[in-house]
CSV table of C-alpha atoms and ligand atoms in Angstrom, one decimal:
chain,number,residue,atom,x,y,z
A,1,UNK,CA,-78.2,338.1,238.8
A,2,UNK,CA,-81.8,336.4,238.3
A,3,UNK,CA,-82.5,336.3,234.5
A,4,UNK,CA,-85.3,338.5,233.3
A,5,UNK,CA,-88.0,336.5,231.4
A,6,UNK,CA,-90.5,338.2,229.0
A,7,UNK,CA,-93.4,336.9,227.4
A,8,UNK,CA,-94.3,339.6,224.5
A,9,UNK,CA,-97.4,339.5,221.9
A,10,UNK,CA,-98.0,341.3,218.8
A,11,UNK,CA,-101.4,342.0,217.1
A,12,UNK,CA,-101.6,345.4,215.6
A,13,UNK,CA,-102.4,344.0,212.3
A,14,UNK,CA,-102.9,341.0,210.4
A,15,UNK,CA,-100.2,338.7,212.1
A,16,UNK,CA,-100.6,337.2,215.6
A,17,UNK,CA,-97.3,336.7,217.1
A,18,UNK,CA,-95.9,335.7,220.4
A,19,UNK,CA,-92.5,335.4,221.3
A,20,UNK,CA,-90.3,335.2,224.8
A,21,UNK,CA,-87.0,336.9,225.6
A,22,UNK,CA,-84.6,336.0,228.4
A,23,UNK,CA,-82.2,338.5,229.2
A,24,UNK,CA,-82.6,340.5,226.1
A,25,UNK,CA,-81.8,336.8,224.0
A,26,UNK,CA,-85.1,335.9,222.1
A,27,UNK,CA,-85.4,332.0,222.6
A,28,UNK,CA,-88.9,332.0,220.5
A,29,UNK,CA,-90.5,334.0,218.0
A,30,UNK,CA,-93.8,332.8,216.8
A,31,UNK,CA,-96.3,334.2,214.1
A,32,UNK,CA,-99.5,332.9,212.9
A,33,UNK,CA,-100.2,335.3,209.4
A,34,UNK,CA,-103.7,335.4,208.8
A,35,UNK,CA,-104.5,333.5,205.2
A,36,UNK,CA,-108.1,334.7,205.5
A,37,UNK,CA,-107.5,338.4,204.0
A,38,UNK,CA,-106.0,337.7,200.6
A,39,UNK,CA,-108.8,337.5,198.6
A,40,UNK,CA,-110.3,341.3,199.8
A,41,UNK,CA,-107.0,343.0,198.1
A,42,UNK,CA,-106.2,344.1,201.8
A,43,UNK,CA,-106.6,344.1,205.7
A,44,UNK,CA,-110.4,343.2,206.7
A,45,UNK,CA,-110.4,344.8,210.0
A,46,UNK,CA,-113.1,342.4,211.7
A,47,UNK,CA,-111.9,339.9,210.1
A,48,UNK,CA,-108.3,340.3,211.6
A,49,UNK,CA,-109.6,340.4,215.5
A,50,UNK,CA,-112.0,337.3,214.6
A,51,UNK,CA,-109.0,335.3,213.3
A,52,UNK,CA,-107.0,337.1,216.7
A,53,UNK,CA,-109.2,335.4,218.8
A,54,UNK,CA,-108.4,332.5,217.0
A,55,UNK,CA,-104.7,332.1,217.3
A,56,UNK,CA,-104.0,333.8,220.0
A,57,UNK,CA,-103.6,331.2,222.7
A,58,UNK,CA,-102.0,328.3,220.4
A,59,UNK,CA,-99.7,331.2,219.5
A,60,UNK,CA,-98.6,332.0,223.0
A,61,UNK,CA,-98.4,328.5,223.8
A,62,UNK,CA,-96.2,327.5,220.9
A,63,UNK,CA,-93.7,330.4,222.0
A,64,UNK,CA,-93.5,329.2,225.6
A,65,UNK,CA,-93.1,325.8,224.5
A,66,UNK,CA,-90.6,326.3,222.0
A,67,UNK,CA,-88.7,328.8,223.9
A,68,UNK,CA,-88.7,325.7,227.2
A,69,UNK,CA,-89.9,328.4,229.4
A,70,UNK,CA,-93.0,328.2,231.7
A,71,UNK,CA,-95.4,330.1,231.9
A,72,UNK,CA,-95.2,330.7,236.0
A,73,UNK,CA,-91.6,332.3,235.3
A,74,UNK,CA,-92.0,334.4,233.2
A,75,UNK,CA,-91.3,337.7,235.1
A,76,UNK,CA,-93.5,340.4,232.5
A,77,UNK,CA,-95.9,340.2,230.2
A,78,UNK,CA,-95.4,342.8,227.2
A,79,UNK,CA,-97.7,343.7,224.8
A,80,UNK,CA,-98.3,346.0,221.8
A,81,UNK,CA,-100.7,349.0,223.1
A,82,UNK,CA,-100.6,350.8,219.7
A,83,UNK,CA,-100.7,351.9,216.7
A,84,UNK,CA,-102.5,349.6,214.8
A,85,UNK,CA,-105.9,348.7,214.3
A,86,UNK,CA,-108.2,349.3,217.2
A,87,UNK,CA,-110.1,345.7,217.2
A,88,UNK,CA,-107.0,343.7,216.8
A,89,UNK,CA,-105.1,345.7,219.4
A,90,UNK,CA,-107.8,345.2,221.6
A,91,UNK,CA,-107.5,341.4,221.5
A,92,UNK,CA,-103.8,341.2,222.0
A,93,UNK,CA,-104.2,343.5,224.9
A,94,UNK,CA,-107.0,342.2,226.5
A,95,UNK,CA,-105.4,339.2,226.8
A,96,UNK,CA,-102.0,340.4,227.9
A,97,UNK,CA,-103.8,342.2,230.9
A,98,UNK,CA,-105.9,339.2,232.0
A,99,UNK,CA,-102.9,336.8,231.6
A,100,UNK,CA,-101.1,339.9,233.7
A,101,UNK,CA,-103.7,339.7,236.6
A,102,UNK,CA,-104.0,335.8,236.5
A,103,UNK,CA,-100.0,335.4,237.2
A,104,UNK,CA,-99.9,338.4,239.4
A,105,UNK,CA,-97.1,339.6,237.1
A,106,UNK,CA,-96.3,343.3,235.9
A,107,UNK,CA,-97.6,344.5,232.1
A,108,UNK,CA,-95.6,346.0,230.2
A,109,UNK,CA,-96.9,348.7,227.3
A,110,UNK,CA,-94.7,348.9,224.1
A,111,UNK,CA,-95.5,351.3,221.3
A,112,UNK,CA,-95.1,349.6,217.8
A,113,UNK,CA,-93.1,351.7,215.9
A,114,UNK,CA,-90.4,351.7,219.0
A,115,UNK,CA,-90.5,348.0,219.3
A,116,UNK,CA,-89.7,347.9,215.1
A,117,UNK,CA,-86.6,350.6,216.2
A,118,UNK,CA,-85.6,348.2,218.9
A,119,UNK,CA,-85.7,344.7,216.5
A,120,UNK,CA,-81.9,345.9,215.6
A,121,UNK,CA,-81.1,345.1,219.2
A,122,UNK,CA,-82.0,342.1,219.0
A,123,UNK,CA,-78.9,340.7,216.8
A,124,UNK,CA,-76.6,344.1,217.3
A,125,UNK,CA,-76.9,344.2,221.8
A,126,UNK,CA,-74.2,346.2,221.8
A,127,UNK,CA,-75.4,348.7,219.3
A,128,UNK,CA,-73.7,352.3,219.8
A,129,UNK,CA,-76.1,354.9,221.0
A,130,UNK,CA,-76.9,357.1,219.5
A,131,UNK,CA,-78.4,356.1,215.8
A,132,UNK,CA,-80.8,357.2,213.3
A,133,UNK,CA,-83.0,354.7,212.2
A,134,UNK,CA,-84.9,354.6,209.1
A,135,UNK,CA,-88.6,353.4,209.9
A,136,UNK,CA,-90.6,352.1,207.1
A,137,UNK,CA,-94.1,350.0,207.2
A,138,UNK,CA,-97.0,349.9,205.7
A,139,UNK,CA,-98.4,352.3,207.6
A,140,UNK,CA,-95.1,354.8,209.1
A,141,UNK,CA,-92.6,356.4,207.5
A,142,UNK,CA,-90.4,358.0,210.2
A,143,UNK,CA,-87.0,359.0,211.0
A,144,UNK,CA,-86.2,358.5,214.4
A,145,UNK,CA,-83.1,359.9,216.2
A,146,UNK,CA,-82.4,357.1,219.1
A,147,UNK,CA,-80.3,358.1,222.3
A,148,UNK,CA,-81.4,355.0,223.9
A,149,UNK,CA,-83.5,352.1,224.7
A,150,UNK,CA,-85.8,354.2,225.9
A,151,UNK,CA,-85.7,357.6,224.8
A,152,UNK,CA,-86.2,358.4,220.6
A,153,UNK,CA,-87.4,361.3,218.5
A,154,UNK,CA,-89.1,361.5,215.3
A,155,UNK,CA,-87.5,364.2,213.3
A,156,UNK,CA,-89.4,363.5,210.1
A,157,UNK,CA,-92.7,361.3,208.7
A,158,UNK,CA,-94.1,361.3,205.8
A,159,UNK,CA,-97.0,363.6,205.1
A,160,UNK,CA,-99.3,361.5,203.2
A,161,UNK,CA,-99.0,357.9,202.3
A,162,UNK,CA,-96.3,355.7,204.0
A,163,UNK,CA,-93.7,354.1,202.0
A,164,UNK,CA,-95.1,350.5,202.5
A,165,UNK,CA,-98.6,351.9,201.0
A,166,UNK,CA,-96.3,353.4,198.4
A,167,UNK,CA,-95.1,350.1,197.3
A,168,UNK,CA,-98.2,348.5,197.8
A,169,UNK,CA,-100.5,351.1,195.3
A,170,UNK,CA,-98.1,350.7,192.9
A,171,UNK,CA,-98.0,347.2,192.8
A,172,UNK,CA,-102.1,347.4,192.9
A,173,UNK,CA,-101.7,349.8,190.1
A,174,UNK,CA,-99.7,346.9,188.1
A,175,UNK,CA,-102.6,344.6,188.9
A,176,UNK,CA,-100.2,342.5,191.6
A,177,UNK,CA,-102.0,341.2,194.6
A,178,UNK,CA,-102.0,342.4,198.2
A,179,UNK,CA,-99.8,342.9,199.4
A,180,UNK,CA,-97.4,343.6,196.4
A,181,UNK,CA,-94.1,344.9,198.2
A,182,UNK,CA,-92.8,341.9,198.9
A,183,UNK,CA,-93.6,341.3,194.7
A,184,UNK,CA,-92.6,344.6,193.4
A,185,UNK,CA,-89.0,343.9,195.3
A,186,UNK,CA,-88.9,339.9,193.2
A,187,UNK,CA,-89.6,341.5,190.2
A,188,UNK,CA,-87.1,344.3,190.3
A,189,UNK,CA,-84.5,341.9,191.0
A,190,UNK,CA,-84.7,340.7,187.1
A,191,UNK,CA,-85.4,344.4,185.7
A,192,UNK,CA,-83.5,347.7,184.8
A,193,UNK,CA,-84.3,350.2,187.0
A,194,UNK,CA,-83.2,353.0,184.4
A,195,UNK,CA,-85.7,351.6,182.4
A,196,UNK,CA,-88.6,355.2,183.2
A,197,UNK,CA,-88.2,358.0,185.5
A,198,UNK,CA,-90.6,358.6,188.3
A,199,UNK,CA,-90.2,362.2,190.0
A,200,UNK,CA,-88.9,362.9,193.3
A,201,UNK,CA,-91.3,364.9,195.6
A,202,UNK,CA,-89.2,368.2,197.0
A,203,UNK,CA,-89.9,368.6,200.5
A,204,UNK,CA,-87.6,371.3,202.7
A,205,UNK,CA,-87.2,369.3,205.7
A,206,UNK,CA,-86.8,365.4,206.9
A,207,UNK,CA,-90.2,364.4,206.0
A,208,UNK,CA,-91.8,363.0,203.2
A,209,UNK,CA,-94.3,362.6,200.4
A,210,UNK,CA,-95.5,359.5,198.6
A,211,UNK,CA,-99.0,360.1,197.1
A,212,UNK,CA,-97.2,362.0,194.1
A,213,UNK,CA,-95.5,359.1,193.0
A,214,UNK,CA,-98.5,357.1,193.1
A,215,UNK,CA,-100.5,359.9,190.8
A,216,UNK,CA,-97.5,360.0,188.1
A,217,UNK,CA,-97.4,356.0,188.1
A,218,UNK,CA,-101.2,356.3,187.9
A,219,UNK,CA,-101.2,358.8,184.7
A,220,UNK,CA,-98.1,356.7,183.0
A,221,UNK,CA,-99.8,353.8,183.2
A,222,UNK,CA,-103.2,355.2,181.6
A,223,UNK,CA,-101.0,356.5,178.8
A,224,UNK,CA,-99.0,353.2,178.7
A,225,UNK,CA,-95.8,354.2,179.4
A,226,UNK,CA,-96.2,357.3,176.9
A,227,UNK,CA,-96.6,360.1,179.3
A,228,UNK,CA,-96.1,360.9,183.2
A,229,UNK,CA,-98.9,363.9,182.8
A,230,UNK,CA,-102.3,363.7,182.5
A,231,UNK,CA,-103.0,363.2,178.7
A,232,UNK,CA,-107.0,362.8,177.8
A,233,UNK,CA,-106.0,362.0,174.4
A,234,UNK,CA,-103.4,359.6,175.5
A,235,UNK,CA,-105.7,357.3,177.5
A,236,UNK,CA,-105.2,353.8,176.6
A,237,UNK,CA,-107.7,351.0,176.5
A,238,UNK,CA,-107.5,348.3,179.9
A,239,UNK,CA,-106.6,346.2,177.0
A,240,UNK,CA,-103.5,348.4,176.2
A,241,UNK,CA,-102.7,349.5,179.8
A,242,UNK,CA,-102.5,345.4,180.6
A,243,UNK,CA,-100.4,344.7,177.7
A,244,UNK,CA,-98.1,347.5,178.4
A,245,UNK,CA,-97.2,346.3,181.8
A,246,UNK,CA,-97.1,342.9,180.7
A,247,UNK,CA,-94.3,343.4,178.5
A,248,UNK,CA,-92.2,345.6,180.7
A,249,UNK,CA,-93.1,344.2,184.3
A,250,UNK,CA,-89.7,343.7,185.3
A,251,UNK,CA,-88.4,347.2,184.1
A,252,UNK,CA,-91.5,348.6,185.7
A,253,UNK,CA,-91.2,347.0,188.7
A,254,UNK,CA,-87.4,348.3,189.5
A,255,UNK,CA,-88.2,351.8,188.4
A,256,UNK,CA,-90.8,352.2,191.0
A,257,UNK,CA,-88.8,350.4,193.6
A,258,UNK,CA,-85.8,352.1,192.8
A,259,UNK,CA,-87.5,356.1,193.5
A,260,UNK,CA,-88.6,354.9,196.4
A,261,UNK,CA,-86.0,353.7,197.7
A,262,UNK,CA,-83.7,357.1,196.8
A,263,UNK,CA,-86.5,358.6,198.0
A,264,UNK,CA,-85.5,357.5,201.3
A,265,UNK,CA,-82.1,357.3,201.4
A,266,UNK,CA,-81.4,361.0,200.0
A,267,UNK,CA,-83.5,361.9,203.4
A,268,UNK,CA,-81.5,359.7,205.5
A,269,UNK,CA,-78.6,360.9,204.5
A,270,UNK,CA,-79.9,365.3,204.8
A,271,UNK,CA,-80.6,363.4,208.1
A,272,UNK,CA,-77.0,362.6,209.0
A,273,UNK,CA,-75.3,366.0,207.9
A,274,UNK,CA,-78.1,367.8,209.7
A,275,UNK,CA,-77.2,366.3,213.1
A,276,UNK,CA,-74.0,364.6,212.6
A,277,UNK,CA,-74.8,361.0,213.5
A,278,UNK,CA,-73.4,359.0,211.4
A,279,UNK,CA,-74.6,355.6,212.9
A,280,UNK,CA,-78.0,354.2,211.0
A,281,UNK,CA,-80.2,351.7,210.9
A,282,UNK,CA,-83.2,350.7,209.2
A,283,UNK,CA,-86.4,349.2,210.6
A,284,UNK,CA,-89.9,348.1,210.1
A,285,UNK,CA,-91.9,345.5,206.6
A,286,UNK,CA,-90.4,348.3,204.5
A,287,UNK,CA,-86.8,347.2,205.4
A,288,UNK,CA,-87.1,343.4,204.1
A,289,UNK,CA,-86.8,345.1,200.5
A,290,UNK,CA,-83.4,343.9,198.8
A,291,UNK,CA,-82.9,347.3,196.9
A,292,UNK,CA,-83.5,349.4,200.0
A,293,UNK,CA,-80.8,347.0,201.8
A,294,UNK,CA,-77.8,347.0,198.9
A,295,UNK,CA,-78.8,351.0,199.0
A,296,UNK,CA,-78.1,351.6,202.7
A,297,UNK,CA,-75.2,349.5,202.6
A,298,UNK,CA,-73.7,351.1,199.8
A,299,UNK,CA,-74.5,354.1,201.1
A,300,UNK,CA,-72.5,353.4,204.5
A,301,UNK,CA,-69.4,352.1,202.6
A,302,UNK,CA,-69.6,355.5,200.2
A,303,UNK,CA,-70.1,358.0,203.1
A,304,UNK,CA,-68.3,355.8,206.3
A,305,UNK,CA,-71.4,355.4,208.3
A,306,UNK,CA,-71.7,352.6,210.3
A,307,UNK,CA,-75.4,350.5,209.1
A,308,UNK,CA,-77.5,347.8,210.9
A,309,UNK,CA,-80.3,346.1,209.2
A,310,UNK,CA,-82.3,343.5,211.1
A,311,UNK,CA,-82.7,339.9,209.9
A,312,UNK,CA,-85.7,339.2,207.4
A,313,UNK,CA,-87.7,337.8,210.5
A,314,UNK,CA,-87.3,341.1,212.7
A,315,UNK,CA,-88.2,343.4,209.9
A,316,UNK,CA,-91.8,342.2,209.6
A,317,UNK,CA,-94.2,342.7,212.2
A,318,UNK,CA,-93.4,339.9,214.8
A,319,UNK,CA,-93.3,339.8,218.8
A,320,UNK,CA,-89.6,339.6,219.6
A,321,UNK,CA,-89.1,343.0,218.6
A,322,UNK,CA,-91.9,343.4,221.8
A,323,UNK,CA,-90.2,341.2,223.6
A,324,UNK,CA,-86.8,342.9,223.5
A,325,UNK,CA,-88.3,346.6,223.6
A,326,UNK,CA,-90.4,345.6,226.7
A,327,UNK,CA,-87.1,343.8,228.6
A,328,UNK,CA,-85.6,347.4,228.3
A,329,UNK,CA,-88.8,349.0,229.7
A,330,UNK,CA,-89.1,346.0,232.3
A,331,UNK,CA,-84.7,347.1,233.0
A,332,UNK,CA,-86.4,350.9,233.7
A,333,UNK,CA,-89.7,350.2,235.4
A,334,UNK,CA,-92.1,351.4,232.8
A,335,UNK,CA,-94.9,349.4,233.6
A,336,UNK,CA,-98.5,349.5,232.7
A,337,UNK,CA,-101.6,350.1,234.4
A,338,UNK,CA,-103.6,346.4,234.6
A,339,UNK,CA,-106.8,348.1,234.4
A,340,UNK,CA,-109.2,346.7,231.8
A,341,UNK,CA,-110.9,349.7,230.4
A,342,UNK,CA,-107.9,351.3,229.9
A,343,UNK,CA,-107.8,352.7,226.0
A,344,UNK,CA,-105.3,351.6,222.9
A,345,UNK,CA,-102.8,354.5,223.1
A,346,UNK,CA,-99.2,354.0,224.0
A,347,UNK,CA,-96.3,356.2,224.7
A,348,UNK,CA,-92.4,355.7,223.7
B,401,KG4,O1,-94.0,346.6,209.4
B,401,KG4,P1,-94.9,345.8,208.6
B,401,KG4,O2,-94.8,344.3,208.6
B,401,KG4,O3,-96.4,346.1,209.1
B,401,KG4,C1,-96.8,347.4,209.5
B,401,KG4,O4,-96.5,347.7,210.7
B,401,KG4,O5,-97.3,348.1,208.6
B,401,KG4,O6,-94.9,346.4,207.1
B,401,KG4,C2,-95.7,345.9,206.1
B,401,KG4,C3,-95.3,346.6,204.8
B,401,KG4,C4,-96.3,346.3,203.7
B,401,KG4,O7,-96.6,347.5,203.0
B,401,KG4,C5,-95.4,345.4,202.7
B,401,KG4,O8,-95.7,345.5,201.4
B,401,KG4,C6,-94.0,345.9,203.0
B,401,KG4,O9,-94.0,346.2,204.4
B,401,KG4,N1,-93.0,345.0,202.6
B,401,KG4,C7,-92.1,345.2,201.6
B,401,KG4,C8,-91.3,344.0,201.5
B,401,KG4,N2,-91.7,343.2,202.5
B,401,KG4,C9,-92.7,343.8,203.2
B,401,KG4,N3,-92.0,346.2,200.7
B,401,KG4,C10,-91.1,346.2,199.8
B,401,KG4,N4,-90.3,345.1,199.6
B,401,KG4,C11,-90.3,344.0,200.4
B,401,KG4,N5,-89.5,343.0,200.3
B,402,ZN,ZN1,-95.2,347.1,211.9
C-alpha cells in the first residue's frame, strides 16, 4: 500500500503549529508559542493573527524538514477550520487552502475539539472503540462518547466557564500570571489540598458549572480565607487579601485544583454507569494537569476502567493531533471545499 502523507496546521489560538503524519505515525510536530501576549494577562486577538502571519511558513517548513518529507508528497493538507478565534483561524486556513490549490492536493477540514479527542490515537493506534473522553481546554469542557475516528457525541459541556478558564480565574484571582493553570498545578504539588473547601456545583445531568467556584474563591479571598459568603463587614484590605495568599499559596493552590478536578471526574464517572463504557480517556490543555492525571488513573484502578492520557506534547494545542484526525478523515474521504471565501465553521 502507498503510505499516506499529511501535512496538518494548527492556529486556533495563540500557538502556530505544524506538524506531518505518515500513515497515522507523526514524524514532526512543531509549535511556535507566541511570547508577545504575556504582558496583556491574556490572548490579544490581533495580536495572535499578526504573530500567525509571522510564523507560519518557518513553522511549516521546520515540520517538513524535520519530519524528511517533501513538500510535493505530501498527499493532504489538513487544517484546523474551527473553533477558535476567527483572525487566527483565518490565517491558518487561508494558507492551507492556497498551499492546497498550489500542489493540486485535497484539504482536509478538522474540527478542534475532535482533533484534541483524536491526540490519544496518536500513541494508543489501537485504542478500543468505543470511549469516553474527557475534554478539557481553556475554552471546552465536553464529554464526548467516541464510536470511532470519525463519528463522536457530546453528551455533556459545561454551561458557563470551561474548566481551563476555571483554573485560569483562579489563579488571576491569586494574582498568578496568564496563563496560571500550568502554575496553579506546580504549586499544588507542594500544598495540602484539605487545606479549604470549595463547593461543588449540583447539576442533574453530564454537564457542568464553573463560574460558582470562581464567585466563592472570589468572596473567600476578599474575607481572607475567613468566609466563602459574601461578608461586607469581612472585606479585607489588598494589603490583607495579598498577605493572606502569600502565606497559604501552596494550600490554596491544591484546594482549588483539587475541586476542580473532582469536579470532573465525579461527572466522568455518572458518565460511565449511565452508558456503560467503561473505556476513558482524557484530552485537551486541561489534561497536562498532574492532579487531574493521578485522579483518572486512580480512578481506573478503583473502578476497572481502562484510561488513556496523551503525552504532555499532545495535550496542549499542537498540529499532530490535526495531523492524525485529518489521516482518518483523508482514510474516509471527508474532504474540504478549496474555495476561498468559504467561512470558519467546521463539522465532526
Ligand atoms: O487545549 P489548550 O492548549 O487550548 C485551548 O484549546 O483552549 O488549553 C489551554 C488551557 C489553559 O486554560 C491552560 O491554563 C490549561 O489549558 N492548562 C492547564 C495545565 N496546562 C495547561 N491547566 C491546569 N494544569 C495544567 N498543568
Ligand atoms: Zn485546544
Amino acid at each position: 500500500m502507498v503510505p499516506v502523507r499529511i501535512l496538518a496546521i494548527e492556529s486556533s489560538c495563540d500557538e502556530t503549529a505544524a506538524a506531518v503524519c505518515v500513515d497515522g505515525k507523526i514524524l514532526s510536530n512543531e509549535i511556535a508559542t507566541q511570547a508577545v501576549h504575556a504582558k496583556f494577562g491574556g490572548v490579544v486577538p490581533e495580536l495572535a493573527s499578526r504573530a500567525h502571519l509571522q510564523h507560519i511558513v518557518p513553522v511549516v517548513e521546520l515540520a517538513l524538514q524535520k519530519a524528511t518529507v517533501s513538500i510535493d508528497t505530501i498527499d493532504a493538507i489538513a487544517y484546523t477550520q474551527s473553533p477558535g478565534l476567527i483572525g487566527s483561524l483565518l490565517v491558518g486556513g487561508q494558507f492551507a487552502k492556497s498551499l492546497a490549490l498550489s500542489l493540486g492536493k485535497p484539504l482536509i477540514a478538522v474540527h478542534h475539539m475532535q482533533a484534541h479527542v483524536l491526540a490519544n490515537l496518536i500513541e494508543h493506534p489501537t485504542m478500543a472503540f468505543p470511549f469516553l473522553c474527557l475534554t478539557v481546554s481553556g475554552g471546552h469542557t465536553q464529554l464526548v462518547k467516541c464510536e470511532s475516528p470519525t463519528h463522536m457525541e457530546v453528551i455533556g459541556e459545561t454551561i458557563d466557564d470551561a474548566a481551563g478558564e476555571a483554573f485560569d480565574k483562579s489563579a488571576k484571582l491569586l494574582g498568578l500570571p496568564y496563563p496560571g493553570g500550568p502554575l496553579i498545578d506546580r504549586y499544588a504539588k507542594t500544598g495540602r489540598a484539605d487545606r479549604f473547601v470549595f463547593p461543588e456545583p449540583q447539576i442533574a445531568n453530564l454537564d457542568f458549572s464553573f463560574s460558582g467556584l470562581k464567585t466563592s474563591i472570589l468572596y473567600f479571598l476578599q474575607n481572607a480565607g475567613k468566609s466563602h459568603a459574601y461578608h461586607p463587614e469581612l472585606i479585607a484590605t489588598p494589603q490583607e487579601q495579598r498577605a493572606f495568599i502569600d502565606a497559604n499559596l501552596a494550600d490554596l493552590c491544591a484546594s482549588i485544583q483539587q475541586r476542580i478536578v473532582s469536579i470532573l471526574l465525579h461527572k466522568l464517572k455518572k458518565a460511565v454507569v449511565m452508558t456503560g463504557i467503561k473505556n476513558i480517556a482524557l484530552a485537551g490543555g486541561v489534561s497536562a494537569n498532574s492532579g487531574l492525571r493521578n485522579g483518572i488513573q486512580q480512578m481506573a484502578a478503583q473502578y476497572h476502567y481502562h484510561s488513556t492520557i496523551p503525552s504532555l506534547a499532545y495535550c496542549t494545542d499542537n498540529a499532530a493531533m490535526i495531523a492524525i484526525t485529518g489521516y482518518y478523515k483523508y482514510l474516509d474521504k471527508q474532504f474540504a471545499s478549496l474555495d476561498l471565501r468559504s467561512t470558519a465553521k467546521a463539522t465532526w
